[in-house]
Tab-separated table of C-alpha atoms in Angstrom:
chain	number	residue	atom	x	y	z
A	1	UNK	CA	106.611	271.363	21.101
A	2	UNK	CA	109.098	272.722	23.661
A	3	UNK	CA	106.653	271.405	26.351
A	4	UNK	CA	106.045	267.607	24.814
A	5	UNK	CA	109.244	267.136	25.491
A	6	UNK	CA	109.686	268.612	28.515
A	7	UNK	CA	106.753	265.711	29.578
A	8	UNK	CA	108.498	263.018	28.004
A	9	UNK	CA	111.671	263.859	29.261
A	10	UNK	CA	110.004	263.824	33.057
A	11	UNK	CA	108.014	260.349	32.388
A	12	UNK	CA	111.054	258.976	31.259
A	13	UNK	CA	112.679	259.960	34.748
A	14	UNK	CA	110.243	258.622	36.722
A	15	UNK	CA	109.934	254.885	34.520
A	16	UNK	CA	112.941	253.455	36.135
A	17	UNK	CA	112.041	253.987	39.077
A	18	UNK	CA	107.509	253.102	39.184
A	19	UNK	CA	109.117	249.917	37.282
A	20	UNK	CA	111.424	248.597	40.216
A	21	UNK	CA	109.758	245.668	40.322
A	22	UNK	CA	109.974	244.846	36.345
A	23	UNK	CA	113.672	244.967	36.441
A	24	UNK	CA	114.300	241.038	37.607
A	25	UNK	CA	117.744	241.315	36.226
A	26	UNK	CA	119.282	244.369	38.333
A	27	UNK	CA	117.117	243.875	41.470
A	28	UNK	CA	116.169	240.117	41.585
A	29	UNK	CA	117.871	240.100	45.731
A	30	UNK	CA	116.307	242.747	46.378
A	31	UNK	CA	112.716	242.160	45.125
A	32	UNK	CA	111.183	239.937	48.060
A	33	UNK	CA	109.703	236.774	46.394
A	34	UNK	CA	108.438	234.624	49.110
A	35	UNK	CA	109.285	236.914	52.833
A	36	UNK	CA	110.352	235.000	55.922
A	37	UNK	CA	111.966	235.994	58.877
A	38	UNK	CA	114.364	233.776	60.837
A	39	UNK	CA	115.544	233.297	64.265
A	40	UNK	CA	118.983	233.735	64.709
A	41	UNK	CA	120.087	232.345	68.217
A	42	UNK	CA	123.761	233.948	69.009
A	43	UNK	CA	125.055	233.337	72.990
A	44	UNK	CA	122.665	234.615	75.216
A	45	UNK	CA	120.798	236.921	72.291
A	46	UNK	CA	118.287	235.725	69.504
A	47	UNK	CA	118.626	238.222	66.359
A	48	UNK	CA	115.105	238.462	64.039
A	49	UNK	CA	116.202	239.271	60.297
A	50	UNK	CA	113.934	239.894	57.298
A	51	UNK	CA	115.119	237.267	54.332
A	52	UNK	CA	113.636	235.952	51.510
A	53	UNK	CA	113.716	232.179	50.808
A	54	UNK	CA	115.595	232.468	47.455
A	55	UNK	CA	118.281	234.423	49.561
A	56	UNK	CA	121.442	232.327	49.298
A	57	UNK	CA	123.615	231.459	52.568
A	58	UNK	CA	125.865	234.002	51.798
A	59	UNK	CA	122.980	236.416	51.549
A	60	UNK	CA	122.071	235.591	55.283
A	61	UNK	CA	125.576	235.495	56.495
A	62	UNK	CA	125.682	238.848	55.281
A	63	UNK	CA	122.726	239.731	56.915
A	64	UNK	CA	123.950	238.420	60.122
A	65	UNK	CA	127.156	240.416	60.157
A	66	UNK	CA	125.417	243.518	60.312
A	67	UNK	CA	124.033	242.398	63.758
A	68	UNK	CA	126.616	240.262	65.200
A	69	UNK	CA	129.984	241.258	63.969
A	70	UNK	CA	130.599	237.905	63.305
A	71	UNK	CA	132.681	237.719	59.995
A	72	UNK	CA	130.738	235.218	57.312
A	73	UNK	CA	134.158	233.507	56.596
A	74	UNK	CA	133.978	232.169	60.580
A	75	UNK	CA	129.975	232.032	60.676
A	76	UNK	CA	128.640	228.725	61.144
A	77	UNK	CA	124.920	227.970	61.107
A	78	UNK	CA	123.109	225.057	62.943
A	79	UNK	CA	119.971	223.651	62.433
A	80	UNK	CA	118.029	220.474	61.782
A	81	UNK	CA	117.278	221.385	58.672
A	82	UNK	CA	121.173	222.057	57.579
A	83	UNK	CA	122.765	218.630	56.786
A	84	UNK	CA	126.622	217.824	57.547
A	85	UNK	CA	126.699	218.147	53.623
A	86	UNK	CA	129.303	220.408	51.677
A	87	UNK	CA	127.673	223.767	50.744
A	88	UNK	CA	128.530	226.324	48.357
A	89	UNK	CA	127.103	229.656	50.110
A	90	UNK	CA	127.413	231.471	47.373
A	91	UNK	CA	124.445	229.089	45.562
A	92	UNK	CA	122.341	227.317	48.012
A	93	UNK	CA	119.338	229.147	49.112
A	94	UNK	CA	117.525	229.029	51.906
A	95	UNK	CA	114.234	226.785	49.698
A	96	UNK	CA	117.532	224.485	49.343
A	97	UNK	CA	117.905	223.744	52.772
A	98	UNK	CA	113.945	223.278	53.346
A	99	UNK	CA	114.027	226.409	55.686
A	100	UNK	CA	110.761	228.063	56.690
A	101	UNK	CA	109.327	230.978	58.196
A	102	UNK	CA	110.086	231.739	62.121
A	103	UNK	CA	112.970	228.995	61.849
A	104	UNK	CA	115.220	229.195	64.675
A	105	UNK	CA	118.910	228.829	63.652
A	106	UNK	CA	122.130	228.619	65.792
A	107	UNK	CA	125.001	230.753	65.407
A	108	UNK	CA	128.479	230.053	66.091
A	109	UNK	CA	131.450	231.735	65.566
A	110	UNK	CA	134.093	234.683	67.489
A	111	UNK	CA	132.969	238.112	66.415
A	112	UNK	CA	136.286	240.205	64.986
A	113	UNK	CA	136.917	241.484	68.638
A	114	UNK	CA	137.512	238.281	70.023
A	115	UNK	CA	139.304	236.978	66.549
A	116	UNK	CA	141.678	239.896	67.429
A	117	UNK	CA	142.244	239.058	70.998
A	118	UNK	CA	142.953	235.905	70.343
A	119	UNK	CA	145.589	236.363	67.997
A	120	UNK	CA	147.124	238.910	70.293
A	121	UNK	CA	147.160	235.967	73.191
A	122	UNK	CA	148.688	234.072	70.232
A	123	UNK	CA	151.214	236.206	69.439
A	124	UNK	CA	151.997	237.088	73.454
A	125	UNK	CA	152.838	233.196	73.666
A	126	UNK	CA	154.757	232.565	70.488
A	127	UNK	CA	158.380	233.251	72.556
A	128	UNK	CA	157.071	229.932	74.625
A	129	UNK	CA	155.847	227.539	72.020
A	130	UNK	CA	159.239	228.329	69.978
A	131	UNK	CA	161.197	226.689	73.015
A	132	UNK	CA	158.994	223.530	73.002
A	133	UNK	CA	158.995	223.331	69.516
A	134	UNK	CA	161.759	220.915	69.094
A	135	UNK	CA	159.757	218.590	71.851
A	136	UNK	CA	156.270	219.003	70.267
A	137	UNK	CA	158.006	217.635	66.953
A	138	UNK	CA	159.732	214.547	68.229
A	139	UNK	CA	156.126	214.073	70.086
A	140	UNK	CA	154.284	213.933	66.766
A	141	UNK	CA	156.803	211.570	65.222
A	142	UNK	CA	155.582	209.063	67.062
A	143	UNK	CA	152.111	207.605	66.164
A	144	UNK	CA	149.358	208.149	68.607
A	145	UNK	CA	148.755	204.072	69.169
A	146	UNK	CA	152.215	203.910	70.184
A	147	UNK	CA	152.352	206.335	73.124
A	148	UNK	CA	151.874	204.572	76.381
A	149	UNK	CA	148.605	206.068	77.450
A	150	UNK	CA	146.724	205.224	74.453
A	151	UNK	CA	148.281	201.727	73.593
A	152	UNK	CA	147.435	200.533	77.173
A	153	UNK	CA	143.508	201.225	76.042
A	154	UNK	CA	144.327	199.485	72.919
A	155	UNK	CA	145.174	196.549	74.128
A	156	UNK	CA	141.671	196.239	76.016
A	157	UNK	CA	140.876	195.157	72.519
A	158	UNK	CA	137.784	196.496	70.512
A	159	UNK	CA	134.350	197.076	72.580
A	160	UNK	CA	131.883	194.175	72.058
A	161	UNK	CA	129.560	197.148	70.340
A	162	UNK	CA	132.014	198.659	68.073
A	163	UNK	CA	130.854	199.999	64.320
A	164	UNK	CA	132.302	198.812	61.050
A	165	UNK	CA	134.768	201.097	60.720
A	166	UNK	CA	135.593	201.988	56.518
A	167	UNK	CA	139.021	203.148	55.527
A	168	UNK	CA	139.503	206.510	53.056
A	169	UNK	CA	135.884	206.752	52.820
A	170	UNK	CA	134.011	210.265	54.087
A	171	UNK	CA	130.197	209.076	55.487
A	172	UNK	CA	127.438	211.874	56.520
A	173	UNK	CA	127.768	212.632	60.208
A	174	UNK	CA	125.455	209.993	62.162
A	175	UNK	CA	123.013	210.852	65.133
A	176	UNK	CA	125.437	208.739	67.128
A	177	UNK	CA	128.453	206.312	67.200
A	178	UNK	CA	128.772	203.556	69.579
A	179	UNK	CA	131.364	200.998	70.618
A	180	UNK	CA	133.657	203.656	71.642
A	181	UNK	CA	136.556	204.279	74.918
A	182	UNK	CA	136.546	207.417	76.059
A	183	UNK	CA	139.612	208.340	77.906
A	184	UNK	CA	140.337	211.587	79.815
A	185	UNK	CA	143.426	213.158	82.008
A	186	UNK	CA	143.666	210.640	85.351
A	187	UNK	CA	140.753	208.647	84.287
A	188	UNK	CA	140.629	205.366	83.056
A	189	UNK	CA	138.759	204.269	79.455
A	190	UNK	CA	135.336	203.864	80.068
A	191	UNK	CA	132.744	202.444	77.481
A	192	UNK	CA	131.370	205.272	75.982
A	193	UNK	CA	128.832	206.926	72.964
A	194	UNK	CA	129.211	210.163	70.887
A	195	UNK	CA	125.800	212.305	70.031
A	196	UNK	CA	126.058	215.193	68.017
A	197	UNK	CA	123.305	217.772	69.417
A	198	UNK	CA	123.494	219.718	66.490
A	199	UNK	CA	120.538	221.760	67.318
A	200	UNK	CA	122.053	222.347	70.583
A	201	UNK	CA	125.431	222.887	69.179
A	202	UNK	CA	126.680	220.297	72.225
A	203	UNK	CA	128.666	217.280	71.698
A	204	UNK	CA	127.404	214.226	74.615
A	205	UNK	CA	129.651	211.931	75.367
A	206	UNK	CA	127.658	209.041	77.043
A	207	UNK	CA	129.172	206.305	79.387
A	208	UNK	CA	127.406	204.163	82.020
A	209	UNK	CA	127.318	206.286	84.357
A	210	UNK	CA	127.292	210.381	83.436
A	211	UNK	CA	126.253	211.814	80.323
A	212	UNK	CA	128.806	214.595	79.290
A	213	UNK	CA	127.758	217.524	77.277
A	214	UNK	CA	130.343	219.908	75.745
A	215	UNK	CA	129.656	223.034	73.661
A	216	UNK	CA	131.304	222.887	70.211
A	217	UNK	CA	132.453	226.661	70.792
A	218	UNK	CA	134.529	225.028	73.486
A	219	UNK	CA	136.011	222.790	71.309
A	220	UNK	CA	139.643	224.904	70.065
A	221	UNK	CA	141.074	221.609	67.890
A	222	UNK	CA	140.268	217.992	67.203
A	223	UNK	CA	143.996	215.487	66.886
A	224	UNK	CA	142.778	212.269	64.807
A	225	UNK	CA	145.027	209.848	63.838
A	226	UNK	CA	143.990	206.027	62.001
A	227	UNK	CA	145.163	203.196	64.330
A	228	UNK	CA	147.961	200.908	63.040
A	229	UNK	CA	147.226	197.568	61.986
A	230	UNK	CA	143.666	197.861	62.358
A	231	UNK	CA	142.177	199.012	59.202
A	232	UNK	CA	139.126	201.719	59.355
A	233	UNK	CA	139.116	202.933	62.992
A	234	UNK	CA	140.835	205.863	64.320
A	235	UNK	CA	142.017	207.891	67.590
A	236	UNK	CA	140.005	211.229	67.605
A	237	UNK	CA	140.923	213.703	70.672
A	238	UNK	CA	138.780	216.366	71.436
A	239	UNK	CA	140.713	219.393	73.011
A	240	UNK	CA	138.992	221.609	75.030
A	241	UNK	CA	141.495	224.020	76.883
A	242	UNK	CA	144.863	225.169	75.548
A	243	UNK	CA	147.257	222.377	77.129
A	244	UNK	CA	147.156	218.629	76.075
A	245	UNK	CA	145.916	217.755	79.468
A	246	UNK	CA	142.615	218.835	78.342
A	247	UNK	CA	142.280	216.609	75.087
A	248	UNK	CA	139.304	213.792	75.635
A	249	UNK	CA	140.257	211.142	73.685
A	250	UNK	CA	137.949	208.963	71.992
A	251	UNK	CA	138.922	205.554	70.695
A	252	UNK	CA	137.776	203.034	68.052
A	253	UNK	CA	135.866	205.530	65.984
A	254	UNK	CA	135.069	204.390	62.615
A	255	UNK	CA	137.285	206.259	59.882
A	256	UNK	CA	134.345	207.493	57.916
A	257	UNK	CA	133.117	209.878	60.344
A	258	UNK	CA	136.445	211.256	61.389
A	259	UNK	CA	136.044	214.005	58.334
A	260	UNK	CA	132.267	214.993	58.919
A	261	UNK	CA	133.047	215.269	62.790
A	262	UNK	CA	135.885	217.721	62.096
A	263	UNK	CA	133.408	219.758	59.649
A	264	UNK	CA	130.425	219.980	61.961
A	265	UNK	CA	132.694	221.046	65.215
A	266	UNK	CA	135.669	223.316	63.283
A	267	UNK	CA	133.674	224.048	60.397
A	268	UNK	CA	136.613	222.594	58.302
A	269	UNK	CA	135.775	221.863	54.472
């Protein structure tokens, strides 16, 4: 009798463990449903990691950390098949997003080292940007369309190709917007066209005669501001180093894009 149970005792040992698989409620992450591995394309690196395609984003973002040291929180992913839509990472899965196997996505974002040294630089400068505080705020008082350099471009009037433009309303970011100025330090407005790479993670800014292509990790803020008196179309600025001289300005974009532009580049929600 002593031995039966001794037996049963051992068998019942062993059940949880030959009956992994059975236990959908405890291990349903970690019991690979449908396998794929994805491309993740970081810098100058491409990172292969095993997911399965009910893995949610946050699932993969973990994933990712482990090889890039890129915090989730700052993670942004790019690919064709990721719309300009809000997520929730925490419930969309990768079947969600129509993601397949031996996808290649893009990955931006600072890993925590260079988080950190930018906060030191930030920190470093703080003495300086208190003394030019009281200048910076009388600056901003003053609407955009109203400063010399961007009223003289206003007055050109509208381009003959310019978009409806929709006030307080938030459209999906387009493959393109024309009937645009594009304005930059010394240079005068030129006609001009956005294109959002996104699968390239580059923004091109197209005028007659040069096509310019900037990464969106070089982008560090985006100033937008409506235009006065003319309803639905806005100033957006593109800033690219850490002075004002290095904003690009962009003008007569229609208000509806303004918000899925800032999303896409800053990853702002």
């Amino acid at each position: 009798m002593d031995d039966d149970v001794s037996i049963d005792a051992s068998e019942n040992l062993k059940n949880p463990i030959s009956d992994e698989i059975g236990d959908q409620p405890i291990l349903k992450h970690s019991t690979s449903k449908v396998p794929i591995t994805l491309n993740i394309r970081y810098k100058t690196q491409t990172f292969l990691i095993e997911c399965d395609l009910y893995d949610t984003l946050k699932d993969v973002k973990e994933k990712i950390d482990k090889l890039t040291d890129v915090d989730p929180q700052v993670q942004k992913l790019v690919n064709k098949s990721i719309t300009s839509v809000k997520r929730d990472d925490a419930t969309t899965t990768l079947k969600d997003l129509n993601i397949t196997d031996r996808q290649t996505l893009l990955l931006v974002g600072a890993t925590r080292s260079e988080v950190l040294s930018t906060t030191r630089g930030s920190v470093n400068s703080t003495e300086h940007k208190e003394t030019t505080n009281d200048q910076a705020s009388t600056n901003k008082k003053e609407p955009l369309c109203k400063q010399t350099k961007h009223e003289k471009v206003l007055k050109t009037g509208k381009p003959d190709n310019v978009q409806i433009g929709i006030r307080n309303k938030h459209d999906p970011l387009p493959q393109s917007i024309d009937g645009l100025y594009m304005s930059m330090l010394n240079h005068p407005a030129k006609k001009a066209r956005l294109t959002f790479k996104l699968e390239l993670d580059e923004l091109w800014i197209n005028t007659a005669e040069t096509t310019k292509k900037i990464p969106m990790t070089q982008i560090r803020n985006i100033v937008d501001e409506p235009i006065e008196g003319q309803d639905g179309y806005s100033i957006v600025g593109f800033q690219t180093g850490t002075t004002e001289n290095s904003i690009i300005w962009i003008y007569w974009c229609p208000s509806q894009y303004v918000k899925s532009i800032r999303r896409e580049i800053l990853s702002d929600h």
